Amino acid sequence: MEQQMRDFFMECDKAPRLNEMADFFSATAAGRSGVPTKVPRVDPRLFRGDVALAGFNNAHRQIWGHFGPHYYSSIPYRLEEDIRLGDAFLRYGCTTGSDNSPARIYVLGAAEGILARTLAKLGNGKIQTLSCSPNKENEESFFLHGRPAHATFFLGPFHHLTRSRMAATPGLRHFSDGFDIILEDTTFQMYSPNRAAQIGLVERHLKNDGIFLFLEKFRQAEPEEYLRRELQKDHGYKARFFTSNDIKKKNEVILKHMNINETTLDGLSAALAGYFKYGCVTWNCGNFCTLAASNSADNLQRLISAMAPPCIPNEYVYIEAPASLPGLAFEVPSFRRLGRPPFE
């Protein structure tokens, strides 16, 4: 087992994210490159008048740094999904924690930690968050608007944040009891396709009844279908924010490495089945999906019930959510009604 762990750490240290992709992420996180031609904004029509989503969006937008505009311009309606997830996490977290023990949420690899900082701010002490990134530039953006209360940043790749390191670090020790929610945000696909080992390492930080979410880009069984969805993303969405040369350059520098490390939906489901009893798809956009898994059906149902319906045009949807995953099926509840008060 120790040799397997050493091999896994070596695999991560040699991964594209920390090597071939390093310069790209450093320059983009510093705002030196990858800057969209215009700042992305949510399409308020997709919120259909929901006051809670609009309110979360307003707080979210106030604390962007350099990487956020690039990221939200790169994945169709990813910004709306961040707001939707954040609203659900806020509802769930504020009714999970207590004055003595706030809910704890770990957003793994989400650059400058915009979602985590927004949750910490709006949670007002009921939620504590942790973010991580190997880029110093993202750490600088994390503190760009001041030192956020109830939000912590770890400078380093996800695999360096072990349980022993967390317990031995004063600024991280309060997370040692585990997280109620962990969100892996398009990170594993930057390292390797070894989802079983990646999940196994991070799952150790999750409470027994916690919820692990994954927002990833997936390979398709038919390469032609994958390509069709990529063309839809590039020409139907990214072209609003980047020049054709910018899109081509990123495809050459980043996506050719990332594509090798993507897995299929069935592949990730199989990896999840080694750790969790229940799982489902909560959002789909072309080749991207958000998945949620847990060993507590009650908690997973409660989180899904707190989610607004996906805020995305129908033409980007290929999987209707919520939908159970193969081998992880359970009774999936409906999403909340739009317009529902935050803590009803």
XYZ file of N, CA, C and O in Angstrom, residues 5 33 83 176 191 250 272 332:
32
model
N 1.016 4.262 -2.806
C 0.853 5.679 -2.500
C 2.028 6.489 -3.042
O 1.838 7.575 -3.593
N -2.315 36.556 -19.714
C -2.820 35.956 -20.952
C -4.169 35.300 -20.658
O -4.590 35.202 -19.501
N -23.185 29.536 -9.551
C -24.191 30.220 -8.732
C -25.202 29.211 -8.207
O -25.577 29.233 -7.023
N -9.650 19.055 10.336
C -9.225 17.669 10.524
C -10.372 16.704 10.775
O -10.254 15.501 10.514
N -4.489 15.905 -14.186
C -3.402 15.113 -13.617
C -3.256 13.750 -14.282
O -2.190 13.400 -14.766
N -5.292 27.456 -27.124
C -5.614 26.714 -25.910
C -5.838 25.240 -26.216
O -5.446 24.366 -25.430
N -16.324 5.537 -8.397
C -17.106 5.995 -7.249
C -17.701 4.831 -6.473
O -17.819 4.888 -5.245
N -33.934 9.508 -6.474
C -33.455 10.867 -6.684
C -34.625 11.845 -6.559
O -35.625 11.709 -7.252
